[in-house]
Coordinates of C-alpha atoms in Angstrom, one line a residue:
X21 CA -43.0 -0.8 28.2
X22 CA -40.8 2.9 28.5
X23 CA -37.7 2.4 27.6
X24 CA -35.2 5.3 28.9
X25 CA -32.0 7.2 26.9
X26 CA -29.9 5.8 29.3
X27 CA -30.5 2.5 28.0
X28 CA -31.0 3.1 24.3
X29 CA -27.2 5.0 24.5
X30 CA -25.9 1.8 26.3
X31 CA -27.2 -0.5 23.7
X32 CA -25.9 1.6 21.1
X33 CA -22.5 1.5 22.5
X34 CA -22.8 -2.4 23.1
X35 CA -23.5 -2.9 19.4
X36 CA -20.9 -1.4 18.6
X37 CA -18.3 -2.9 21.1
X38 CA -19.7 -6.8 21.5
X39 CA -20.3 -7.4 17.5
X40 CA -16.7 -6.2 17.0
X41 CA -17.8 -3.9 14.1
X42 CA -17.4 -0.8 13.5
X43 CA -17.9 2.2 10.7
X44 CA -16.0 5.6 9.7
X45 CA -18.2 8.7 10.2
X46 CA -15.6 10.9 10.8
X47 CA -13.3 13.2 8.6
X48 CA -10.3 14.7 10.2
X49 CA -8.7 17.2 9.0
X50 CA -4.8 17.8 10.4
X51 CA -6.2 16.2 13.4
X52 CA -9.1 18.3 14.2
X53 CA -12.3 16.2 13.8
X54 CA -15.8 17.1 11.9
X55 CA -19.2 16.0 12.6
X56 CA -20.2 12.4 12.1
X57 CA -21.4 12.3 8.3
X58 CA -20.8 16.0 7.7
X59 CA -18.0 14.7 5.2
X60 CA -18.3 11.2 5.0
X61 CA -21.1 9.2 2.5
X62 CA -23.6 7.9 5.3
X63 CA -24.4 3.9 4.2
X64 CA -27.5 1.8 5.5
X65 CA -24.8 -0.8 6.0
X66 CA -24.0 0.6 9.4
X67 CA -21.2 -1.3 11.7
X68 CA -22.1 -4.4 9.2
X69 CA -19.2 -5.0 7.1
X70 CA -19.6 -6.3 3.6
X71 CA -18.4 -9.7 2.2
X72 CA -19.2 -9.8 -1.3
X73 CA -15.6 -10.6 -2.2
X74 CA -16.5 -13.3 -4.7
X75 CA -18.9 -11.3 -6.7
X76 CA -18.9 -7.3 -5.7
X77 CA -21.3 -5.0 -6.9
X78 CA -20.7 -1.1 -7.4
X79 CA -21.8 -1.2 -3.4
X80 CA -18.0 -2.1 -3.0
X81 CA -16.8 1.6 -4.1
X82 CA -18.5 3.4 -1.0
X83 CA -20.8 1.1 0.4
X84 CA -24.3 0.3 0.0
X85 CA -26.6 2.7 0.1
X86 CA -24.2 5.7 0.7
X87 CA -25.1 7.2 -3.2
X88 CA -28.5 8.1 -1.5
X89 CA -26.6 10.3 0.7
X90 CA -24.3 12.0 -1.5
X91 CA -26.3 15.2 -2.2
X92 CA -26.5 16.1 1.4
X93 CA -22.9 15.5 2.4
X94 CA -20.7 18.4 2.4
X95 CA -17.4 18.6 0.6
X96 CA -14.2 19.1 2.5
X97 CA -11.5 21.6 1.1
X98 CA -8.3 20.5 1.6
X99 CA -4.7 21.8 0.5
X100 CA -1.6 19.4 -0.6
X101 CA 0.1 18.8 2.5
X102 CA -2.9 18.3 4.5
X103 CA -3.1 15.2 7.1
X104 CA -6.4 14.2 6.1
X105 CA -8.0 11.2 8.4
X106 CA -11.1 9.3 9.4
X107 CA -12.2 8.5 12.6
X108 CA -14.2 5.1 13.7
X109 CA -18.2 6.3 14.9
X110 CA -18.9 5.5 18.6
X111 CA -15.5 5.7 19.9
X112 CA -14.9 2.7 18.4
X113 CA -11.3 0.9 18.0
X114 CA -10.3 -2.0 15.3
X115 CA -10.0 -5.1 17.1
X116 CA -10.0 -7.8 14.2
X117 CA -6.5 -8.3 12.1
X118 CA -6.3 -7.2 9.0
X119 CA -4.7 -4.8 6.4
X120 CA -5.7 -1.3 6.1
X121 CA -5.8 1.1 2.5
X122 CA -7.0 4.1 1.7
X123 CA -7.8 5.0 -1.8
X124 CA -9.2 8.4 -3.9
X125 CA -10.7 8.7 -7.6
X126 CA -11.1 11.7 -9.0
X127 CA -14.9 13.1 -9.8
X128 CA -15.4 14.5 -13.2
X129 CA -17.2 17.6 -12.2
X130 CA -19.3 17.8 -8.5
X131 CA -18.5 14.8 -6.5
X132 CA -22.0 14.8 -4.9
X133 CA -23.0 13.4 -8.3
X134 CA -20.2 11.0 -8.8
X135 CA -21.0 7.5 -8.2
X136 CA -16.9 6.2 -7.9
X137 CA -16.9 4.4 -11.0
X138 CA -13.7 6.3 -12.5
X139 CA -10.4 5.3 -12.1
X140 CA -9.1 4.8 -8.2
X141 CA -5.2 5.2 -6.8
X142 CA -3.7 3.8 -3.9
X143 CA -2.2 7.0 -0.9
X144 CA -1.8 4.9 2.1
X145 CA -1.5 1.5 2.8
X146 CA -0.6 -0.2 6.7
X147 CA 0.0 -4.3 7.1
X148 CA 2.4 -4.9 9.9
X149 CA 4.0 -2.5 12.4
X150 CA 5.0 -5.4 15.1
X151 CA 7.8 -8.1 15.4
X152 CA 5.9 -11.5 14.4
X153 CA 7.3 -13.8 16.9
X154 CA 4.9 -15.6 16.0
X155 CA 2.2 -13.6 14.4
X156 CA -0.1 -11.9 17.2
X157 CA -3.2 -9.5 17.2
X158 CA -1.0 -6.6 18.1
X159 CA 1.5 -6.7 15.4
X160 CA -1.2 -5.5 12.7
X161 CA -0.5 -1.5 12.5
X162 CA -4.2 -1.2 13.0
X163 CA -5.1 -2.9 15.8
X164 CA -6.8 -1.3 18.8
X165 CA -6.7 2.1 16.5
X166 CA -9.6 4.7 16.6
X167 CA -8.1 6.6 13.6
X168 CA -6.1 6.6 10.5
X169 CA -4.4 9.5 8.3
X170 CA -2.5 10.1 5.8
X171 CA -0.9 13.5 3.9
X172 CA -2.4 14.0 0.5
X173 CA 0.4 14.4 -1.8
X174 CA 2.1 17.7 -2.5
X175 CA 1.5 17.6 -6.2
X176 CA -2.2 16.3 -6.2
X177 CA -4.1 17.9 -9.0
X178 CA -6.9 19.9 -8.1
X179 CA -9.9 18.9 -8.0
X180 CA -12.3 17.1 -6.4
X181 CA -12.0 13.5 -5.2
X182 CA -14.0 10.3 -3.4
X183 CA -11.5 9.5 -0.4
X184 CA -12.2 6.0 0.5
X185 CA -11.3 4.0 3.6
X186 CA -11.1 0.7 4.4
X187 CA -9.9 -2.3 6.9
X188 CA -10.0 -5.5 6.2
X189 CA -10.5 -8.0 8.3
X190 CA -9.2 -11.4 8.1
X191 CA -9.8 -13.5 10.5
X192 CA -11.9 -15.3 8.9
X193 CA -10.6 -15.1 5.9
X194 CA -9.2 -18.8 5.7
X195 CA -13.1 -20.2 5.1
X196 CA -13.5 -17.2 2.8
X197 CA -15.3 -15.2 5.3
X198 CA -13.3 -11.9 4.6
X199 CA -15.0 -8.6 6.1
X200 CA -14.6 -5.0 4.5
X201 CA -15.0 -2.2 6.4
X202 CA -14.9 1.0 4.2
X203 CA -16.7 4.4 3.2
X204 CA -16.3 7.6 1.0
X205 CA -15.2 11.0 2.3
X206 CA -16.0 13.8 -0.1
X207 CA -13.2 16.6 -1.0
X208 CA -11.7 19.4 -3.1
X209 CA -8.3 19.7 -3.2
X210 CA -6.9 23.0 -3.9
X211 CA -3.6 24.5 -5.6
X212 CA -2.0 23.9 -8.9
X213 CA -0.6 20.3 -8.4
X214 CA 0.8 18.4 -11.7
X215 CA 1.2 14.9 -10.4
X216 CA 0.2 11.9 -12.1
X217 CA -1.6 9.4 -9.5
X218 CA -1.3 5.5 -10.2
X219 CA -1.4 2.8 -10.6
X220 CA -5.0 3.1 -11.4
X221 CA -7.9 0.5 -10.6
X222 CA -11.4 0.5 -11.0
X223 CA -14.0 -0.8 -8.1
X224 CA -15.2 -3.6 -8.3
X225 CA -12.2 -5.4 -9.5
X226 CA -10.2 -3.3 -6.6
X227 CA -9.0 -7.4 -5.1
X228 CA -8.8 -11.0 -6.8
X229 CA -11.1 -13.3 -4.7
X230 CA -7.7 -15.7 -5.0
X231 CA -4.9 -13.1 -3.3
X232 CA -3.2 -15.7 -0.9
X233 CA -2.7 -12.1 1.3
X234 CA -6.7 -11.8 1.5
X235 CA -7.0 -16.0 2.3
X236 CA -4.6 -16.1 4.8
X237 CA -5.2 -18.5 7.7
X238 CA -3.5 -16.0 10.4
X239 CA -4.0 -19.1 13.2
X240 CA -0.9 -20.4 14.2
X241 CA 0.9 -18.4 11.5
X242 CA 4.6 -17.2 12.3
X243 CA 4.4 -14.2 10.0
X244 CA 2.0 -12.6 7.3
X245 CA 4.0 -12.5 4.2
X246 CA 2.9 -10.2 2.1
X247 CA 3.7 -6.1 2.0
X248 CA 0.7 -5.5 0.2
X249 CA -3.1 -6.3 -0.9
X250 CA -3.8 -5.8 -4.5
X251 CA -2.0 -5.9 -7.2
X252 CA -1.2 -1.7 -7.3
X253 CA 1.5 -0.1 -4.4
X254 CA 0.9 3.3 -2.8
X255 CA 1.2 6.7 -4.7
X256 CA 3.3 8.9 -2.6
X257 CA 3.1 11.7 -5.5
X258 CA 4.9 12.4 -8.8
X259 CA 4.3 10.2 -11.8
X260 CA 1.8 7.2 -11.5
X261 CA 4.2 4.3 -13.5
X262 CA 3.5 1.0 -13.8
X263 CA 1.4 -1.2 -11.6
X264 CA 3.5 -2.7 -8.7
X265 CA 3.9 -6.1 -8.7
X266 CA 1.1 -8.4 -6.4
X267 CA 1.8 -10.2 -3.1
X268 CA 4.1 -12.9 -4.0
X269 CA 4.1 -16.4 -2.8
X270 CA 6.3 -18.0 -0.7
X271 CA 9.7 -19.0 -2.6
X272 CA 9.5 -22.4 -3.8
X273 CA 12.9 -23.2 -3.3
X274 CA 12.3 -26.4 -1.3
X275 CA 8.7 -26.2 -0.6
X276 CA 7.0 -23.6 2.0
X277 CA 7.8 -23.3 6.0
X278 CA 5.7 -24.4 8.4
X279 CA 2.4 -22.4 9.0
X280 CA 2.7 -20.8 5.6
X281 CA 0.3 -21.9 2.1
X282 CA 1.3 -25.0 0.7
X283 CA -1.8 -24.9 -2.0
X284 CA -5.7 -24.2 -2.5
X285 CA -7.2 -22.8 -5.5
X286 CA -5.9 -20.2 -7.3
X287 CA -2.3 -20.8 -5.6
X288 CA 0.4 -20.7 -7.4
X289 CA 3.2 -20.8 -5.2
X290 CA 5.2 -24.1 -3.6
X291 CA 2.6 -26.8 -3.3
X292 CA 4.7 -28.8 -1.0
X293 CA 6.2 -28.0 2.2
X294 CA 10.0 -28.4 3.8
X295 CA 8.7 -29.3 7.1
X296 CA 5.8 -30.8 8.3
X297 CA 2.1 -31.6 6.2
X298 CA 0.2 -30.0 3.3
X299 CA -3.0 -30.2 5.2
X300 CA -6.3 -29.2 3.1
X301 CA -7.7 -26.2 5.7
X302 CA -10.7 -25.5 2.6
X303 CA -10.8 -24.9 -0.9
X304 CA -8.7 -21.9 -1.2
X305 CA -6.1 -22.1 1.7
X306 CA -3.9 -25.1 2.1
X307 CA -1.0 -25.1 4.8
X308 CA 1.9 -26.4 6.3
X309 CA 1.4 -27.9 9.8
X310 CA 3.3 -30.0 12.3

């Protein structure tokens, strides 16, 4: 049986549309895109997202199999200042809710040998952008986005660095079905910048598998409550200080609201609720509901 272009094209853009998943190939560069892969780690993950939250492996820094590739992926230079972005393969768009984060860890020497097992830093971070009245699809900053970008830092230190993406996807994430989406873009960045980037995390151990923000049961939800994932905030340049504090539970002041966590392992917030019924929705996520 001949099977034409036409066709194999059309089923690679339905994979990519009617799965829902999606990859960054694509560096850009104050706007201007590069070739898929000419900057970014190719994986043999593909569109497939990866779900080893309970037990990563060092395939969480840039995903699995994207080492391989390291040796033949060009390496960006880049000044402080620089909008530096990726770009989903395909002419994809994010349609699952989620957070998004980008992080970068500084190689040692040639970052085509550098495996991400340094120290990591937090430059951008996007949760909510919309009203949550209740909480819908749209309100996540990321939704039905192609792109993300951020501006490295004025006083980045040279060097050069493993830029790593990532969205999250949670709708699943109240059965512990969370999905991360992420690769590794590979850059120099120039000039004499003196900063001091933190906090600093390693990977794996970027998330704790019992982060109420990463269990959340967005169904019926009136709001996501928490400003960030991870126990480290965003360095926006200068010194690194101490870690930011983690997403914090509900106040306990009376018990939580209706639609928000009310228990599940690991929780350590109100465990009973000023309205409605502490219904078990599984292990991890309990909630309040009519």
């Amino acid at each position: 049986m001949k099977i034409s272009l036409a066709a194999v094209a059309a089923w690679g853009l339905m994979a990519q549309t009617a799965t829902a998943h999606y990859v960054y190939s694509i560096l850009q560069i104050n706007g201007q895109d590069t070739r898929d892969w000419q900057y970014v780690r190719q994986n043999s993950n593909n569109i497939q997202p990866q779900k080893e939250f309970l037990q990563p492996s060092d395939d969480f820094r840039c995903n699995s199999g994207s080492f391989a590739n390291a040796g033949r992926t060009e390496v960006a230079r880049v000044s402080p200042g620089t909008r530096v972005g990726f770009k989903l393969w395909n002419r994809g768009t994010i349609i699952h809710p989620g957070p998004m984060t980008i992080h970068m860890s500084r190689a040692p020497g040639d970052v085509r040998q550098y495996r991400g097992d340094g120290q990591w830093f937090k430059v951008y971070e996007d949760i909510i952008c919309g009203p949550m009245n209740p909480l819908r699809d749209t309100d996540w900053c990321s939704w039905g986005r192609a792109n993300v970008e951020f501006t490295l830092p004025a006083d980045t230190p040279p060097g050069q660095y493993l830029v790593r993406v990532e969205h999250i996807a949670i709708h699943g994430a109240q059965s512990g079905d969370t999905e991360f989406y992420f690769t590794c873009a590979q850059i120099e960045v120039t000039g004499n910048g003196n900063g001091n980037p933190g906090p600093l995390v390693r990977i794996p151990g970027l998330y704790n598998p019992n982060d109420p923000a990463l269990r959340f049961f967005i169904y019926g939800a009136r709001e996501y409550p928490y400003n960030q994932v991870g126990s480290h905030g965003v360095w926006r340049g200068g010194g690194g200080g101490s870690p930011a504090p983690g997403p914090s539970p509900p106040p306990s002041g009376g018990g939580s609201a209706i639609w928000e966590q009310c228990g599940g392992n690991g929780w350590d917030g109100p465990r009973t609720c000023r309205e409605g019924t502490c219904r078990v929705v599984n292990e991890w996520y309990h909630q309040c509901q009519p």
